[in-house]
Every structure is written in C-alpha cells, then in structure tokens.
PDB file of C-alpha atoms and ligand atoms in Angstrom:
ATOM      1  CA  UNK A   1       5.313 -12.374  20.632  1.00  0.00           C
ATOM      2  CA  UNK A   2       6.189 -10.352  17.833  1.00  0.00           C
ATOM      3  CA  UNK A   3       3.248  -9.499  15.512  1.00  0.00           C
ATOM      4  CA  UNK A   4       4.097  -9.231  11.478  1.00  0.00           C
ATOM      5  CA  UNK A   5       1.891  -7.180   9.130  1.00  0.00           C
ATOM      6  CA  UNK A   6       4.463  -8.332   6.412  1.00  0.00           C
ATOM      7  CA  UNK A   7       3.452 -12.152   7.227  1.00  0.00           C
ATOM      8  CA  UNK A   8      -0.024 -11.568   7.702  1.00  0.00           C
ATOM      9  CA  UNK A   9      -0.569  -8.980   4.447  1.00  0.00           C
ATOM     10  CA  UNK A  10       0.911 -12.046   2.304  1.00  0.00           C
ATOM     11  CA  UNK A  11      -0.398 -14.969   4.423  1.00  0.00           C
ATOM     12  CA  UNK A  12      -2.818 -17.063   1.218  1.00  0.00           C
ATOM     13  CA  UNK A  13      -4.976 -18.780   3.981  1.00  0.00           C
ATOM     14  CA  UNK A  14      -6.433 -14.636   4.641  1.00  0.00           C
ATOM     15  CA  UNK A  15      -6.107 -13.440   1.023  1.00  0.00           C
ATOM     16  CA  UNK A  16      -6.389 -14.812  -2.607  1.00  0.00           C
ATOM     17  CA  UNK A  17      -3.466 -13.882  -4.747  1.00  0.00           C
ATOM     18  CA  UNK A  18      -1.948 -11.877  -2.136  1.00  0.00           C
ATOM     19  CA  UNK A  19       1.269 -10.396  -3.654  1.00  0.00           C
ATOM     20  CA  UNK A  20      -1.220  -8.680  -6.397  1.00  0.00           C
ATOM     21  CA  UNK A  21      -1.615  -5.249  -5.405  1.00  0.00           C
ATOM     22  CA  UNK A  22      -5.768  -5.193  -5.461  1.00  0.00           C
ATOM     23  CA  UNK A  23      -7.176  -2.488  -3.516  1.00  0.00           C
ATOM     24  CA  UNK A  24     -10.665  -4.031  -4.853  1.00  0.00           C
ATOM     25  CA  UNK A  25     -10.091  -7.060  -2.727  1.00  0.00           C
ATOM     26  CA  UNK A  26     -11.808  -5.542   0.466  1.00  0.00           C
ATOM     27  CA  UNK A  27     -14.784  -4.798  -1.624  1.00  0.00           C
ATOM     28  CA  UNK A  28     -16.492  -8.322  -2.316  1.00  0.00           C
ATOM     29  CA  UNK A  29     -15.931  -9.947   1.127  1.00  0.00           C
ATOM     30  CA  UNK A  30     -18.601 -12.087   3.336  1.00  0.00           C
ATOM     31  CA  UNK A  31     -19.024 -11.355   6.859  1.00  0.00           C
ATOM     32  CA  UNK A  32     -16.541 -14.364   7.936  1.00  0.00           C
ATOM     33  CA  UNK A  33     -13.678 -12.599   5.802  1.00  0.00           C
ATOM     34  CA  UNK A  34     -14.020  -9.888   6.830  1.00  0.00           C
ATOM     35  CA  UNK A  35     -13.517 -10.635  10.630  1.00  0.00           C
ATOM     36  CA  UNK A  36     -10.422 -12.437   9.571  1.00  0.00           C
ATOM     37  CA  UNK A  37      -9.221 -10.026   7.058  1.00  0.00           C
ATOM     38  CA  UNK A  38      -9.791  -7.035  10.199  1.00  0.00           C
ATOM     39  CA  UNK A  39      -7.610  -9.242  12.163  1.00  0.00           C
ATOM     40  CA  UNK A  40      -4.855  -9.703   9.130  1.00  0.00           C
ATOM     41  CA  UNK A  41      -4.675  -6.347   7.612  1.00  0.00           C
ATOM     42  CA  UNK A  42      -2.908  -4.832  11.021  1.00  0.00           C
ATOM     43  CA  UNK A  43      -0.338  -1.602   9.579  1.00  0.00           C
ATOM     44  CA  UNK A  44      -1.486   0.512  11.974  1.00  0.00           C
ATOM     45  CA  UNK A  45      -1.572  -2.409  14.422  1.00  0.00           C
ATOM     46  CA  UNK A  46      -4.236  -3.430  16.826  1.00  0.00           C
ATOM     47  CA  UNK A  47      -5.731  -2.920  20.217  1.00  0.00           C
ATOM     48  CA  UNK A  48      -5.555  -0.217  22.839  1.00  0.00           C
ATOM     49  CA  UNK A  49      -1.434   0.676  21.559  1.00  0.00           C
ATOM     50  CA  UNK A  50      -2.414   1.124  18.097  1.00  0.00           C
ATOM     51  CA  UNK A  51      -1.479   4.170  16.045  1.00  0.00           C
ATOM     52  CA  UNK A  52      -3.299   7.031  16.820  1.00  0.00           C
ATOM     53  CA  UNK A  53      -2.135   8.987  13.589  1.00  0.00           C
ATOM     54  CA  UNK A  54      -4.378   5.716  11.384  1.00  0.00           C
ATOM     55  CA  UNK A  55      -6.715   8.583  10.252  1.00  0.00           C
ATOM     56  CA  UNK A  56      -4.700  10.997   9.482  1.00  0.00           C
ATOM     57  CA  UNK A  57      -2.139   8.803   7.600  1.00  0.00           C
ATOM     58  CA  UNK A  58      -5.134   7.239   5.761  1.00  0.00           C
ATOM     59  CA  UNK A  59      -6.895  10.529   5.010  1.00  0.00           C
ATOM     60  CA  UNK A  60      -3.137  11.892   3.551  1.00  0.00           C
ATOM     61  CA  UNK A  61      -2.440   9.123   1.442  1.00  0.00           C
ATOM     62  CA  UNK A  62      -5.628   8.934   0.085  1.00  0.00           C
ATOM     63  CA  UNK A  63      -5.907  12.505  -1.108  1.00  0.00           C
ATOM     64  CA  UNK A  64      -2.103  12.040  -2.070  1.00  0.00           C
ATOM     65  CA  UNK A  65      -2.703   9.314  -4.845  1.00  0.00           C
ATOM     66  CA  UNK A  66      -6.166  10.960  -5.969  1.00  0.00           C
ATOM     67  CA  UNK A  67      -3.968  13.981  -6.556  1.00  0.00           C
ATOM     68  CA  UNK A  68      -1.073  12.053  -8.307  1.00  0.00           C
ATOM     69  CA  UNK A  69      -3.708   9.796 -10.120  1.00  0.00           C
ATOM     70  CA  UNK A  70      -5.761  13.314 -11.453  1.00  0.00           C
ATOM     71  CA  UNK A  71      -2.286  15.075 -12.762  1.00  0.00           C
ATOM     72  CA  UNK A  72       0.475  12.687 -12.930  1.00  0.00           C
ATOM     73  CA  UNK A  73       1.687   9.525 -15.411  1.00  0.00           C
ATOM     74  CA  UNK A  74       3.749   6.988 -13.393  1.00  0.00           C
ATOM     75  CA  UNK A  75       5.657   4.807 -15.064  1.00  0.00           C
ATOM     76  CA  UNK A  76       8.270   2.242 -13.220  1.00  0.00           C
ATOM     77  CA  UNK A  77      11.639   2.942 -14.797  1.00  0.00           C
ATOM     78  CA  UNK A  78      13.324  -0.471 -12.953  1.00  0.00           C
ATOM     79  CA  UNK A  79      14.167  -3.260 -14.858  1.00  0.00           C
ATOM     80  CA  UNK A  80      12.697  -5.678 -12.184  1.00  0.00           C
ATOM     81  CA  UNK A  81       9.800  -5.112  -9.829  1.00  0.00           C
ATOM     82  CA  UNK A  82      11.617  -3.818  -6.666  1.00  0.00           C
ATOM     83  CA  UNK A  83      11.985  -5.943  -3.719  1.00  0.00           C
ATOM     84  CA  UNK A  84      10.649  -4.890  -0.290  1.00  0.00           C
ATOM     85  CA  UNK A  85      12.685  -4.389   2.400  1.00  0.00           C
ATOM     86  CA  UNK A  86      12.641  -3.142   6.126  1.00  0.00           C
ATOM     87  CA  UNK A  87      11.812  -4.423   9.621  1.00  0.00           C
ATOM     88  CA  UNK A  88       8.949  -2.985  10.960  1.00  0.00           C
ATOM     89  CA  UNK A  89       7.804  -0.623   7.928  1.00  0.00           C
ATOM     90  CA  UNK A  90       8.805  -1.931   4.377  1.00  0.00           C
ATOM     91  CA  UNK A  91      10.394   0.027   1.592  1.00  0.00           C
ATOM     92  CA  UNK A  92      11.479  -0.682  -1.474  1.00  0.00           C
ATOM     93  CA  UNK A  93      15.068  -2.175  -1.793  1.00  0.00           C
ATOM     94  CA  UNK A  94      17.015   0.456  -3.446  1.00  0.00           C
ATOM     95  CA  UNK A  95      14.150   3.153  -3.794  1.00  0.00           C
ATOM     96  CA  UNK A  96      11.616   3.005  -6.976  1.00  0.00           C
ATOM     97  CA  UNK A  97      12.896   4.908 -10.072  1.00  0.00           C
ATOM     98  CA  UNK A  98       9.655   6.305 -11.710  1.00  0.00           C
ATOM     99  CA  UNK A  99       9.247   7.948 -14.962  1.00  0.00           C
ATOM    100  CA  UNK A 100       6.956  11.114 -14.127  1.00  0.00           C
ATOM    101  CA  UNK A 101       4.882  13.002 -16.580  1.00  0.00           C
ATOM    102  CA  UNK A 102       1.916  15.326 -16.786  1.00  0.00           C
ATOM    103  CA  UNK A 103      -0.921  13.423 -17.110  1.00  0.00           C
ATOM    104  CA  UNK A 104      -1.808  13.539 -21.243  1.00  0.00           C
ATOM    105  CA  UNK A 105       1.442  14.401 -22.316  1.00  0.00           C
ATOM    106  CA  UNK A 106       2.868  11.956 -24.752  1.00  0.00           C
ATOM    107  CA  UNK A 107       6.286  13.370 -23.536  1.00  0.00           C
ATOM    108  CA  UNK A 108       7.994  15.167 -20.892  1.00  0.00           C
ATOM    109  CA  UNK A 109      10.737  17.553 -22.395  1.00  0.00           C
ATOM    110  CA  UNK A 110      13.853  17.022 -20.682  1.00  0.00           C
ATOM    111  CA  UNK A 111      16.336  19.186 -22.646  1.00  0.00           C
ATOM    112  CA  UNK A 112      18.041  21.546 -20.770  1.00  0.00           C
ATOM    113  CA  UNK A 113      16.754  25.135 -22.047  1.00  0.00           C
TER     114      UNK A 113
HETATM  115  C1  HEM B   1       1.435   5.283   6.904  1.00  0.00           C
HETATM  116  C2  HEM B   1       1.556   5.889   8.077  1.00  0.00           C
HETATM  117  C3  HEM B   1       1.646   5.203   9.418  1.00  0.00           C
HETATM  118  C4  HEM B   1       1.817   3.876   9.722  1.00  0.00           C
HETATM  119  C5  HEM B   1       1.954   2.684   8.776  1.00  0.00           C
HETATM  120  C6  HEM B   1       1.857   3.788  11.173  1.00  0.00           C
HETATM  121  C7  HEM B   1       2.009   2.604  11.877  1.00  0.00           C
HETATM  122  C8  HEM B   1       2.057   2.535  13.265  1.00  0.00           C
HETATM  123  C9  HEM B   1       2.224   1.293  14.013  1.00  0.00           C
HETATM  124  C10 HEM B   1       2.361  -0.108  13.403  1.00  0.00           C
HETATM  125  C11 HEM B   1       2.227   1.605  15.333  1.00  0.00           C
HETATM  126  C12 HEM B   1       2.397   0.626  16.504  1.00  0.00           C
HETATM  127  C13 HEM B   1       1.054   0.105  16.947  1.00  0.00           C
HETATM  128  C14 HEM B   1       1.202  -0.975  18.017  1.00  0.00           C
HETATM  129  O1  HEM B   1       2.098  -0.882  18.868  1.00  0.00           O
HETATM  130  O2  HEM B   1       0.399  -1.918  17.985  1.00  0.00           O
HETATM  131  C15 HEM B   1       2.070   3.054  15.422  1.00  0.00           C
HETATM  132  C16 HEM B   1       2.029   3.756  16.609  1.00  0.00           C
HETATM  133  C17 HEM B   1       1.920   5.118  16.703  1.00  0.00           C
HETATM  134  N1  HEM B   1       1.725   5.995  15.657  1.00  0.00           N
HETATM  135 FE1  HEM B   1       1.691   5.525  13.702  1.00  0.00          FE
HETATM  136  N2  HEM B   1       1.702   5.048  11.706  1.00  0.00           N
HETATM  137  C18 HEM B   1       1.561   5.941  10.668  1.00  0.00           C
HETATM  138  C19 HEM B   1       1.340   7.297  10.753  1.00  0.00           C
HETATM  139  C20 HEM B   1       1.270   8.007  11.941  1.00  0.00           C
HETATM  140  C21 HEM B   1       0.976   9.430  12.039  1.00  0.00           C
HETATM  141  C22 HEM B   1       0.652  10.341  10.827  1.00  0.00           C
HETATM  142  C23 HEM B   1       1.024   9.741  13.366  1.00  0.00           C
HETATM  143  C24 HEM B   1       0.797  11.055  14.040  1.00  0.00           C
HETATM  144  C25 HEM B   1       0.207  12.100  13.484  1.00  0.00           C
HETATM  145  C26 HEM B   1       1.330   8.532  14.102  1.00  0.00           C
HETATM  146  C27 HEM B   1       1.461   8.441  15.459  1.00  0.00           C
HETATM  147  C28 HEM B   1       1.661   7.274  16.160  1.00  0.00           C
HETATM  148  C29 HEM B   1       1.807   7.211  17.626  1.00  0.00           C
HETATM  149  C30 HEM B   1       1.829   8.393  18.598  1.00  0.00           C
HETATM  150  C31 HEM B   1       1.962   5.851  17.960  1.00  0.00           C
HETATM  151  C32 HEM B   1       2.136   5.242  19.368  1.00  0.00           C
HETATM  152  C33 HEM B   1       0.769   4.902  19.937  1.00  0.00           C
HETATM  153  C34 HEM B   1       0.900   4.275  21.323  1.00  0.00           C
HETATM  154  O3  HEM B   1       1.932   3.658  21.622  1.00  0.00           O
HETATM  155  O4  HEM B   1      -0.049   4.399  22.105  1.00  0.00           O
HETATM  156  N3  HEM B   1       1.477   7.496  13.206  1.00  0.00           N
HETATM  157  N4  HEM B   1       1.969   3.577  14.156  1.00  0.00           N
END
C-alpha cells in the first residue's frame, strides 16, 4: 500500500476546487470535513512514522512567506503555470522563474552600475 498526498491533496470527493491554491479552505469546514480533510491533507504523513520535523517545517515556512509577503513583490515570470513534478515530494517541472522586487517599488533597477 502506497499512500499519495498528491492523489489525496487533489482528490474533488475531499476538496471543492482542489487545484486552486486556497489556504482559506480549512477555515469554513463542519466537523464531518474536517475528519476527512485530517485524513486527506497527509504531507507530513500519518500515524506513529510520521515526520517528526511537521512543526518545525510548518513554523519555518510560515514565518518564511510572512517575511517574503511583508518585503517582497512576486511575480511569475513563466509563460504557463508550471507543472508539478516528483515522486514522493513535488516540485515544479523546470523550477519557477519569479520576477522579485522590493515590496512598493514600481521597478527593480537592473542596470549594471
Ligand atoms: C516541508 C517540509 C517537510 C515535509 C513535507 C516532510 C515530510 C515527511 C514525510 C512525508 C515523512 C514520512 C512519514 C511517513 O512515513 O508516514 C517524513 C518523515 C520524517 N521527517 Fe519530514 N518533512 C519535512 C520536514 C522535516 C524536517 C524539518 C525534519 C527535521 C528537522 C524532518 C524529519 C523527518 C524524520 C526524522 C522523518 C522519519 C520519521 C520516522 O520514520 O519515524 N522532516 N517527513
């Protein structure tokens, strides 16, 4: 038995619209969802083997995007919307080009001084 948290994360008998990224989704659920969504949402996986770093990881990525989100623009610079990728983690198929500017600049200067 192989478990999938990439077939479970997109599986539209757990989640509505569930290739929108909607981190407000967890927010509005009943108690029945949100047994079933505990038992979908598995990247850290489940049970007495799970990952013992699921704090830590949270805790960094969280203050990570705050940080980002406070002094940072992000832009996508790909054409298309990359494709994921990966067996057990995904990643983006060919890496994410991003446009990166201070936050409230109209412009980042990129002429060579
Ligand atoms: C986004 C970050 C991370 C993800 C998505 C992730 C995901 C996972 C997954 C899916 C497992 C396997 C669980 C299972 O077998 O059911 C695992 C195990 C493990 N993870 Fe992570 N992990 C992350 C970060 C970390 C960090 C930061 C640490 C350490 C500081 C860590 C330490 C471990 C260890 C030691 C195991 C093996 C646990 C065991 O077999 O008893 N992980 N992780």
């Amino acid at each position: 038995v192989v478990p999938s948290p990439y077939l479970t994360g997109r599986n539209p008998r757990v989640w509505d619209t569930p290739l929108r990224f909607d981190p407000r989704r967890f927010e509005q659920l009943s108690e029945e969802q949100r047994a079933i969504a505990d038992r979908a949402w598995v990247p850290f996986g489940r049970g007495p083997r799970s990952c013992i770093g699921f704090a830590l990881a949270q805790l960094e990525l969280t203050v990570l995007a705050a940080r980002m989100a406070q002094q940072l623009d992000l832009t996508l610079a790909a054409a298309k919307v990359p494709q994921p990728t990966g067996v057990v983690v995904s990643r983006p198929r060919g890496g994410t080009p991003v446009l990166v500017r201070p936050r409230g600049a109209s412009r980042l200067d990129l002429t060579p001084a």
